[in-house]
Coordinates of C-alpha atoms and ligand atoms in Angstrom, one line a residue:
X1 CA 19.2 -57.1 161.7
X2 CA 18.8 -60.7 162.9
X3 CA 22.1 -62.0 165.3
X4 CA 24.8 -63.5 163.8
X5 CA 27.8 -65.6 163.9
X6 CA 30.5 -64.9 161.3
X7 CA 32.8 -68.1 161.0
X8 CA 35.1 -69.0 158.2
X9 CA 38.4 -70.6 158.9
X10 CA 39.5 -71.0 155.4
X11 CA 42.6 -70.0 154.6
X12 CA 42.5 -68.3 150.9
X13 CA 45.4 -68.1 149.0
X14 CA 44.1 -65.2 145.8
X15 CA 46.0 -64.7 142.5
X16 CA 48.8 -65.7 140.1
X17 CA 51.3 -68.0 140.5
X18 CA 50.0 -68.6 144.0
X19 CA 50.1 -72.6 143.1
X20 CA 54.0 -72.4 144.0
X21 CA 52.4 -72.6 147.9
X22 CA 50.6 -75.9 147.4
X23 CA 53.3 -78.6 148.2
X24 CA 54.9 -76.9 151.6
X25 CA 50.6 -76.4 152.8
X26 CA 49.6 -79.9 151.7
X27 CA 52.7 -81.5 153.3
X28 CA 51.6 -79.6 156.4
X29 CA 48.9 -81.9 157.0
X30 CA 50.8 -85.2 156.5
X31 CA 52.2 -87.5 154.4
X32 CA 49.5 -89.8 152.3
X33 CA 47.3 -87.6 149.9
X34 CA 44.1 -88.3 148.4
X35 CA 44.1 -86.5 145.0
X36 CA 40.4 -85.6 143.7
X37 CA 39.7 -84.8 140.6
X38 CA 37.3 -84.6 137.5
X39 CA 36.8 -85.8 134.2
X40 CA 40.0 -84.2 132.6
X41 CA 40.4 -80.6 131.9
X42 CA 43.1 -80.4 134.7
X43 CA 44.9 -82.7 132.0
X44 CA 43.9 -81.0 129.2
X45 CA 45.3 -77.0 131.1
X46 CA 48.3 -78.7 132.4
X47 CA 47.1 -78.2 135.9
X48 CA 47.7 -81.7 136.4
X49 CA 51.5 -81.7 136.0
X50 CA 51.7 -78.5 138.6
X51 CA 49.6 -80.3 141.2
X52 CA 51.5 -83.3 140.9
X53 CA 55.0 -81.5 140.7
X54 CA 54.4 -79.7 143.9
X55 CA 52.9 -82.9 145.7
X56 CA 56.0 -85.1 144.7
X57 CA 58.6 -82.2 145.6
X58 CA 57.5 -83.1 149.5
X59 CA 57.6 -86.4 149.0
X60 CA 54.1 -87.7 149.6
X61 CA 52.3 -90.4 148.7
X62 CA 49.7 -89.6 146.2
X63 CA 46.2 -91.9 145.8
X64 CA 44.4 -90.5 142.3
X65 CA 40.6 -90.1 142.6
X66 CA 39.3 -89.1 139.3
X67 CA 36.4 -89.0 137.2
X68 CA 33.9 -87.0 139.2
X69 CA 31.6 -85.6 137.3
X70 CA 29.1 -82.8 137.1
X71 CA 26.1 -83.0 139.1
X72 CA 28.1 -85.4 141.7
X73 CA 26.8 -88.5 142.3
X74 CA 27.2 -90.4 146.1
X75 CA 28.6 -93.2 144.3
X76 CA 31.6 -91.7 143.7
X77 CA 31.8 -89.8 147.3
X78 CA 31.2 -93.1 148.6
X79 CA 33.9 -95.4 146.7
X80 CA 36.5 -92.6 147.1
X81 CA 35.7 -92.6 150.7
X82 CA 36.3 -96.4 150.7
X83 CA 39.9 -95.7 148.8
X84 CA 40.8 -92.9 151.5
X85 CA 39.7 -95.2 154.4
X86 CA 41.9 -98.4 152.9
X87 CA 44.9 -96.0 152.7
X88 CA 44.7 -93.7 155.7
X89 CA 44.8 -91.1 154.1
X90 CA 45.9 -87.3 156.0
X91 CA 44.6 -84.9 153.5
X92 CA 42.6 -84.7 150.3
X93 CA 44.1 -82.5 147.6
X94 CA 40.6 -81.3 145.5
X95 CA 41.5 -80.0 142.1
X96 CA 38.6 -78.5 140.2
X97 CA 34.9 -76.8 140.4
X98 CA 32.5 -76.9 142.3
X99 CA 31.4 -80.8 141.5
X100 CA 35.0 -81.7 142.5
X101 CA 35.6 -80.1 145.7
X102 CA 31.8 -80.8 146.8
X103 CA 32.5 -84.1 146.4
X104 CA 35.9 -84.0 148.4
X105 CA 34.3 -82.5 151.3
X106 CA 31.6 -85.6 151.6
X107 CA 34.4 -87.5 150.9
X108 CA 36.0 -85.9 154.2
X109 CA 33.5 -86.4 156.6
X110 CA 32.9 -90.0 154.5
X111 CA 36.3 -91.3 155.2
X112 CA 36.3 -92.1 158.6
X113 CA 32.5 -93.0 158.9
X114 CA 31.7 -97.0 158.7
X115 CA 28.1 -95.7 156.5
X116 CA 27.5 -94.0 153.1
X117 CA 28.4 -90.2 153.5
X118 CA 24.4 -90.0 151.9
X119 CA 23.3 -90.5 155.8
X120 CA 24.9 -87.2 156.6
X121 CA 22.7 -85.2 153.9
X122 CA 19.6 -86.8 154.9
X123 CA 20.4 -86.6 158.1
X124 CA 20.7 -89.6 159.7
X125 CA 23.8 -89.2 160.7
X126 CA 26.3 -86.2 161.9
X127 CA 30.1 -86.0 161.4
X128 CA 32.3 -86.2 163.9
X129 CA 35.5 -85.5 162.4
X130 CA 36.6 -84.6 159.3
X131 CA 39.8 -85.2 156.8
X132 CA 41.1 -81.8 156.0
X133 CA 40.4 -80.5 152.5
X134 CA 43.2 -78.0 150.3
X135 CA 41.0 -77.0 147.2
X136 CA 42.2 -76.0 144.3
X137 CA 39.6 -73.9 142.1
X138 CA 39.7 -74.2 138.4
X139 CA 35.7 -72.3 137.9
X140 CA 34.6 -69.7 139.4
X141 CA 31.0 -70.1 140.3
X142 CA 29.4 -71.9 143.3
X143 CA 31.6 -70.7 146.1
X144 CA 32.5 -73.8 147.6
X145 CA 36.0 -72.8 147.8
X146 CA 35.2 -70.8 151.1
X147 CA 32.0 -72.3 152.4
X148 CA 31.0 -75.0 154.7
X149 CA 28.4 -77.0 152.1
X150 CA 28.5 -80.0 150.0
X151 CA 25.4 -80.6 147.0
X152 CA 25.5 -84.5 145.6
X153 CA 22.8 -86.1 144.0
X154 CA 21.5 -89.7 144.4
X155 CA 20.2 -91.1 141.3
X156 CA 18.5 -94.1 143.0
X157 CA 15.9 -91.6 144.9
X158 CA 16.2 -88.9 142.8
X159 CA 17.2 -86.3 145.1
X160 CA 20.2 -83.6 144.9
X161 CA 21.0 -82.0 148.4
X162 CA 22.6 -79.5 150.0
X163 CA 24.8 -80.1 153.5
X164 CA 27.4 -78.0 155.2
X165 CA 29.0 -78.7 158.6
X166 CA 31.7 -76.8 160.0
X167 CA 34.1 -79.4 159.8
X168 CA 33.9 -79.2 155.9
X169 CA 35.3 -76.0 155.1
X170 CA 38.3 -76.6 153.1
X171 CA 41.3 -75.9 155.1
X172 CA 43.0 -73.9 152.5
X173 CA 41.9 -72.9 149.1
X174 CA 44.2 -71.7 145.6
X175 CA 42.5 -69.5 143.7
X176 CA 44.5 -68.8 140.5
X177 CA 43.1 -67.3 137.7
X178 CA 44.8 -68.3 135.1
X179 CA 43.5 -71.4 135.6
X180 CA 40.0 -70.8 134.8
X181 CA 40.9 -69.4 131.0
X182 CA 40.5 -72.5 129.4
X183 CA 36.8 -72.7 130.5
X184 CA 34.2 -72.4 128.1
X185 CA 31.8 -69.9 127.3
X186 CA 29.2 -71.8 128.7
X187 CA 30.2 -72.9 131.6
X188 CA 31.5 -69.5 132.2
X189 CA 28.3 -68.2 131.6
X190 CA 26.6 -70.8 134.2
X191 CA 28.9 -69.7 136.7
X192 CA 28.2 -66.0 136.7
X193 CA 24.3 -67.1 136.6
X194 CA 25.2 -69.5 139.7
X195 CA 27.2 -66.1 141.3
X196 CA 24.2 -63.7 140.7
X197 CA 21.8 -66.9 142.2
X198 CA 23.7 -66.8 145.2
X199 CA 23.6 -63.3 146.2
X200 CA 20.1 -63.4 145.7
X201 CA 18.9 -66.8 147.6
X202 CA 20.7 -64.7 150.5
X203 CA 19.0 -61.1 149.4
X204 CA 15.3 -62.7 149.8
X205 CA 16.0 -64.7 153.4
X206 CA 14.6 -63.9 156.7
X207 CA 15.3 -60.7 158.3
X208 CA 16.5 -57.1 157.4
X209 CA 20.3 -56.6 156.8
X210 CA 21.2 -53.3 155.3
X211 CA 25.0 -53.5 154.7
X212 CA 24.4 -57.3 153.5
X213 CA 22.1 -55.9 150.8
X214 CA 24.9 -53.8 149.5
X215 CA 27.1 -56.4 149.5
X216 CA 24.7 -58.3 147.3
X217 CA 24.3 -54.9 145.4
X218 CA 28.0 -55.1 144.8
X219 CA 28.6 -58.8 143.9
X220 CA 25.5 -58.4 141.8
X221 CA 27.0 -55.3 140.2
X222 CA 30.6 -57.1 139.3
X223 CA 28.5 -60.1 137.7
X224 CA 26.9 -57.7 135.1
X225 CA 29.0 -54.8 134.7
X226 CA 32.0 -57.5 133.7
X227 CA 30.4 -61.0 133.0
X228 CA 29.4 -60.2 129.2
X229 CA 32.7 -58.5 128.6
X230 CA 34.6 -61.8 130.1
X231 CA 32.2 -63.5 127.7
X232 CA 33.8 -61.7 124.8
X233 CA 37.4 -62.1 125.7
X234 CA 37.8 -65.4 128.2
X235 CA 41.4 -65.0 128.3
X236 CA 41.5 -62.0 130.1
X237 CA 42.9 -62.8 133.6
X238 CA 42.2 -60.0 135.2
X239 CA 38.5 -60.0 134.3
X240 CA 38.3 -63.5 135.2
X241 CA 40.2 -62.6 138.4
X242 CA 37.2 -60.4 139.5
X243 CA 34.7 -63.1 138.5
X244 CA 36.5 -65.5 140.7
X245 CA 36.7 -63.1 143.7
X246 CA 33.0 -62.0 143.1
X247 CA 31.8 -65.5 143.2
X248 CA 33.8 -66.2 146.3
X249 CA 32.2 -63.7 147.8
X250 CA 28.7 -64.6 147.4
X251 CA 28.8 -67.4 149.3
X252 CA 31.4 -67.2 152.2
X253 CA 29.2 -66.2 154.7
X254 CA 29.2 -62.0 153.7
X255 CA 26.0 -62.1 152.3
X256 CA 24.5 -63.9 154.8
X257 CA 25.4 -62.3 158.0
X258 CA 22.5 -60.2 160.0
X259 CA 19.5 -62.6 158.3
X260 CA 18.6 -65.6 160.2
X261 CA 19.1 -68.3 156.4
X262 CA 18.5 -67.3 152.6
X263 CA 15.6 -68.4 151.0
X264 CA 17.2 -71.1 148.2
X265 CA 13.7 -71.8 146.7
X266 CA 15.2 -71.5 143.5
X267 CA 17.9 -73.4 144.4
X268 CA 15.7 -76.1 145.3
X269 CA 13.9 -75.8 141.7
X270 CA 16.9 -75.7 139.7
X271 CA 18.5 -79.1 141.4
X272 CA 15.4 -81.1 140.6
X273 CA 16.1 -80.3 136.8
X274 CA 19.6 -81.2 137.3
X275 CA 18.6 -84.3 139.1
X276 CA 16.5 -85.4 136.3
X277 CA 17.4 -84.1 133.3
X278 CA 21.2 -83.4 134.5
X279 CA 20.7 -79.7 133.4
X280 CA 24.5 -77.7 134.6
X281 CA 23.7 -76.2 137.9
X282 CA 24.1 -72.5 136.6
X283 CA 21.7 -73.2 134.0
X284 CA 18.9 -74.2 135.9
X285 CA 18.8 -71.2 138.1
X286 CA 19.0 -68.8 134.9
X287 CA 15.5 -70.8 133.9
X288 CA 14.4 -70.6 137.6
X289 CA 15.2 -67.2 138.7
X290 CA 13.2 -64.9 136.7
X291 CA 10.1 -67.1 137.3
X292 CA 10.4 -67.5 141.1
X293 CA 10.7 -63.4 140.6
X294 CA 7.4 -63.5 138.7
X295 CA 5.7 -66.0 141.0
X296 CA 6.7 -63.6 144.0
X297 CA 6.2 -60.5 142.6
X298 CA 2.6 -59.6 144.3
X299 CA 3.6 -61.1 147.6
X300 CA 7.0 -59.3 147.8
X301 CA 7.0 -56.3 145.7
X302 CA 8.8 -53.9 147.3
X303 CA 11.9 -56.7 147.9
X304 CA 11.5 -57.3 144.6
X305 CA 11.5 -54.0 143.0
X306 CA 14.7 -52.5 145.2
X307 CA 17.1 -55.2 144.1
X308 CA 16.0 -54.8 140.4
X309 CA 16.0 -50.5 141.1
X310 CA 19.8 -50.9 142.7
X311 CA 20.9 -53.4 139.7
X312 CA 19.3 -52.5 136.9
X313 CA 17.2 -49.1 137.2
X314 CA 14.0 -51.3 137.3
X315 CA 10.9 -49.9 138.1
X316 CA 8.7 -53.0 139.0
X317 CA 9.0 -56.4 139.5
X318 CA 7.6 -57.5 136.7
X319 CA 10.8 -55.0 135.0
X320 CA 13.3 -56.9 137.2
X321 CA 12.3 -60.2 136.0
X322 CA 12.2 -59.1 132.5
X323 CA 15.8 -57.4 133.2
X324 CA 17.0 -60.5 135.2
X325 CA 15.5 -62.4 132.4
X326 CA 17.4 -60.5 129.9
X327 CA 21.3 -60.4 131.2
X328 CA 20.6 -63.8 131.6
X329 CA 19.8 -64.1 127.3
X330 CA 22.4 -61.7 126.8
X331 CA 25.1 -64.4 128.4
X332 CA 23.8 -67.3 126.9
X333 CA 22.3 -69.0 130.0
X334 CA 19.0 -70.3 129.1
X335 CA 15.9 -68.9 130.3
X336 CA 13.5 -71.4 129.4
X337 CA 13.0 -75.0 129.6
X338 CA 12.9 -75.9 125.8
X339 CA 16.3 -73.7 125.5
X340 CA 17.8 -77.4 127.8
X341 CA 15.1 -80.3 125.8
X342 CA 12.9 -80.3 128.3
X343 CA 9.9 -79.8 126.4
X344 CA 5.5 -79.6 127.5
X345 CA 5.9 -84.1 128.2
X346 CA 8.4 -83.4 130.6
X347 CA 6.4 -81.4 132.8
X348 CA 4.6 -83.7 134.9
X349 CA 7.5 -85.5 136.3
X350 CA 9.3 -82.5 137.2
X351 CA 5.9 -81.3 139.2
X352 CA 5.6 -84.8 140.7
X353 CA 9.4 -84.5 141.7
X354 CA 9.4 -81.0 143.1
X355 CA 6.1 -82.2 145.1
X356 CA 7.9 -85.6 146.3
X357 CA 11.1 -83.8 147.7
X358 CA 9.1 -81.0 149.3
X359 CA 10.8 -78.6 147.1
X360 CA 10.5 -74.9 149.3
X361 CA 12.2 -71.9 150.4
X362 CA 13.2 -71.4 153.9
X363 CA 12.0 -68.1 153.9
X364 CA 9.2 -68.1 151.0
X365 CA 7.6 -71.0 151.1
X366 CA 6.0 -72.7 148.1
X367 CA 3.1 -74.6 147.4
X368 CA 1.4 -77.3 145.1
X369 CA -0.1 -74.7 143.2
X370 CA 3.2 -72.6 142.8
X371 CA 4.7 -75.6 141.4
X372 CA 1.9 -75.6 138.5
X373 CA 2.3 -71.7 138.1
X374 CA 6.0 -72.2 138.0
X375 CA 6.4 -74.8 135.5
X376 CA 4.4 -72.7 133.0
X377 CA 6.5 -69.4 134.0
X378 CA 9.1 -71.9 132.9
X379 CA 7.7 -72.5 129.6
X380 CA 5.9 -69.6 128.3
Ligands
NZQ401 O1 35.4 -82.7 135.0 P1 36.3 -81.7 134.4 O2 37.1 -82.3 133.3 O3 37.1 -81.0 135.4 O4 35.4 -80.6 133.6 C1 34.6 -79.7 134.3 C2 33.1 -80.0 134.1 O5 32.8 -80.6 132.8 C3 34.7 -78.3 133.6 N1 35.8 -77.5 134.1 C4 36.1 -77.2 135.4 N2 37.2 -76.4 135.4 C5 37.6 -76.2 134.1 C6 36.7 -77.0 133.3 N3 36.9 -77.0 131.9 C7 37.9 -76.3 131.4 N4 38.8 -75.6 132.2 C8 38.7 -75.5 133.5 N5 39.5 -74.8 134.2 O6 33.5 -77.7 133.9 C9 32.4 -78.6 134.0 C10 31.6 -78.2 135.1 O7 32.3 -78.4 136.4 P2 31.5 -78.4 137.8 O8 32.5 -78.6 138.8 O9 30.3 -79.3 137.7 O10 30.9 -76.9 137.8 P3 30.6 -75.9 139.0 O11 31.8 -75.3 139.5 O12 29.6 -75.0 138.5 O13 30.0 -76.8 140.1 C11 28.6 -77.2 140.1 C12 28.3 -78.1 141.3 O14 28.4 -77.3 142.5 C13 27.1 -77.4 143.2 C14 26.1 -77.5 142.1 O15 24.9 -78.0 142.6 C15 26.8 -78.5 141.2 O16 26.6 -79.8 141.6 N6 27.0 -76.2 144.1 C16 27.7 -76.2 145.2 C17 27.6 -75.2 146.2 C18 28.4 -75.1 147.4 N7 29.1 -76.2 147.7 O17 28.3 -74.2 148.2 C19 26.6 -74.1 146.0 C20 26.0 -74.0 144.6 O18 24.8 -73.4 144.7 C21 25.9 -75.3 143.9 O19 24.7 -75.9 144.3
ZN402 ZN1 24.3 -72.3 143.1

């Protein structure tokens, strides 16, 4: 087991009704509230009203940011952190999934920096203080409720990355839900993909972690053994209760601890489709996943082969794949390029952007030719 430090100072408030909280906790950190949101489900579920209703019971003065969309772009990071800067703000209320509250974290460390919050995920520059974020998580799937990291995408160079910084893990974060019934199949489907891709990009990292491989056993475990019957009845709270909590999970640091980083190849793969064909994030890893397992599967067999024995009862890796492949179908997350329209003409773009953004694991890397081998593993 590689040495570790376990950090995580959000505060997670879990369950029903647990909303009722969010007033008193915002109104903790001050009086002028930047209120993030998306495109318009949280008007659609009524989520909207609550948020408000608690914000205005404390008396504060609420600045809307809405419209963010999915697959975040630095545009809007950027003119939000231009609204928050112009009125001094104290806290940012983020209402929605992960494209919302990603884009309120930038939007934290963006606010009191005089350059585009981009410069931080390139790395030109590093934050030195941060607005606080109170999340409020209406899709379970990417974790971001409980993690230090930020993705956005900038369309100019064609580039979607990852950041985290310790001064961006939300403050506090609601996790009701109820609040995630009204999301569709599809998305619902992405985000138990996204789940399963998390505890996995952890799984194949650097270094030997025993009691973090259960862990990913486990998260792994509630994915399949209640994803597809979620899928049949998406109004079931409780079932959508354990997808929230498992997805939580997968990225707040438990899977990680006792390996020096996770891998994220795929990761890396499925945000270059995003980027250019604005594929959901969930279903580009569904398409990625079982190739990278294919790809891998004579350098790392014996990896490979003990996740898929402890998950599925695979024999192989070529049967994990094939197995990974097929929950995948059975939820409706494509598995295949064509299944998103990118068809054969697409091809050499994607290879020429996956070779201009260095597009690697940290732990397996990958080279010019896997990008060729890939993009067929895609499409076959
Ligand atoms: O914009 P609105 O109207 O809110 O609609 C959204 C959006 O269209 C809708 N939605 C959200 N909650 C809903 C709902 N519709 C009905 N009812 C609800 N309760 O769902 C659509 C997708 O939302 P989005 O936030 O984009 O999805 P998700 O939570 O999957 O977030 C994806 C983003 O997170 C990043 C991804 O790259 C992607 O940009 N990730 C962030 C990570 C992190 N910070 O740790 C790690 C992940 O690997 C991932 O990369
Ligand atoms: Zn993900």
């Amino acid at each position: 087991m590689e040495n570790f430090i376990a950090y995580n100072p959000t505060i997670l408030h879990f369950g029903r009704d647990v909303l009722k909280d969010l007033g008193s906790v915002v109104a903790s950190y001050g009086k002028r509230v930047l209120f993030v949101y998306g495109k318009g489900s949280i008007k659609e579920t009524g989520l909207y009203e609550t948020v408000i209703s608690q914000l205005e019971k404390e008396k504060l003065r609420i600045y809307e940011y809405s419209g963010i969309r999915p697959n975040p772009v630095i545009e809007d990071v950027d003119s939000a952190s231009a609204l928050g800067k112009l009125k001094d703000i104290d806290c940012i209320v983020a209402v929605g999934g992960g494209s919302v509250i990603d884009s309120a974290k930038a939007i934290s460390i963006g606010t009191p920096a005089f350059h585009s919050a981009w410069d931080f995920f390139t790395g030109k520059a590093k934050p030195k203080e941060a607005i606080p974020v109170i999340a409020v998580l209406t899709l379970a799937a990417t974790g971001t409720e409980m993690n230090k990291f930020a993705v956005i995408q900038n369309n100019r160079s064609k580039n979607k990355i990852g950041y985290g910084h310790d001064l961006m893990y939300p403050k506090h974060s609601f996790l009701d839900p109820q609040y995630t019934v009204s999301v569709p199949q599809n998305y619902t489907s992405f985000g138990i993909t996204d789940l399963i891709a998390h505890a996995l990009e952890n799984y194949f990292g650097k270094g030997e972690a025993s009691l973090p491989d259960r862990f990913v056993y486990s998260i792994v475990h509630e994915a399949i053994n209640y994803g597809p019957e979620l899928l049949t009845d998406l109004s079931n709270v409780e079932l959508r209760g354990k997808i929230m909590y498992a997805a939580t999970m997968a990225l707040n640091g438990l899977t990680m601890h006792g390996r020096t980083y996770g891998d994220w190849g795929v990761h890396g793969i499925g945000h270059v489709l995003s980027v250019l064909y604005d594929v959901p994030h969930g279903a580009s890893l569904s398409i990625a996943y079982p190739a990278w397992i294919r790809l891998m599967s004579d350098r790392i067999p014996e990896r490979i082969t003990e996740l898929g024995k402890e998950i599925f009862g695979a024999d192989s890796p070529e049967d994990t794949a094939k197995k990974l492949e097929a929950f995948f179908s059975k939820t409706e997350s494509p598995v295949r390029l064509s299944q998103v329209g990118i068809d054969n003409s697409k091809h050499q773009l994607i290879r020429d952007t996956l070779s201009k953004n260095k597009v690697s694991g940290m732990n397996h890397q990958l080279s010019e030719a896997d990008y060729d081998k890939l993009l067929e593993l895609m499409s076959v």
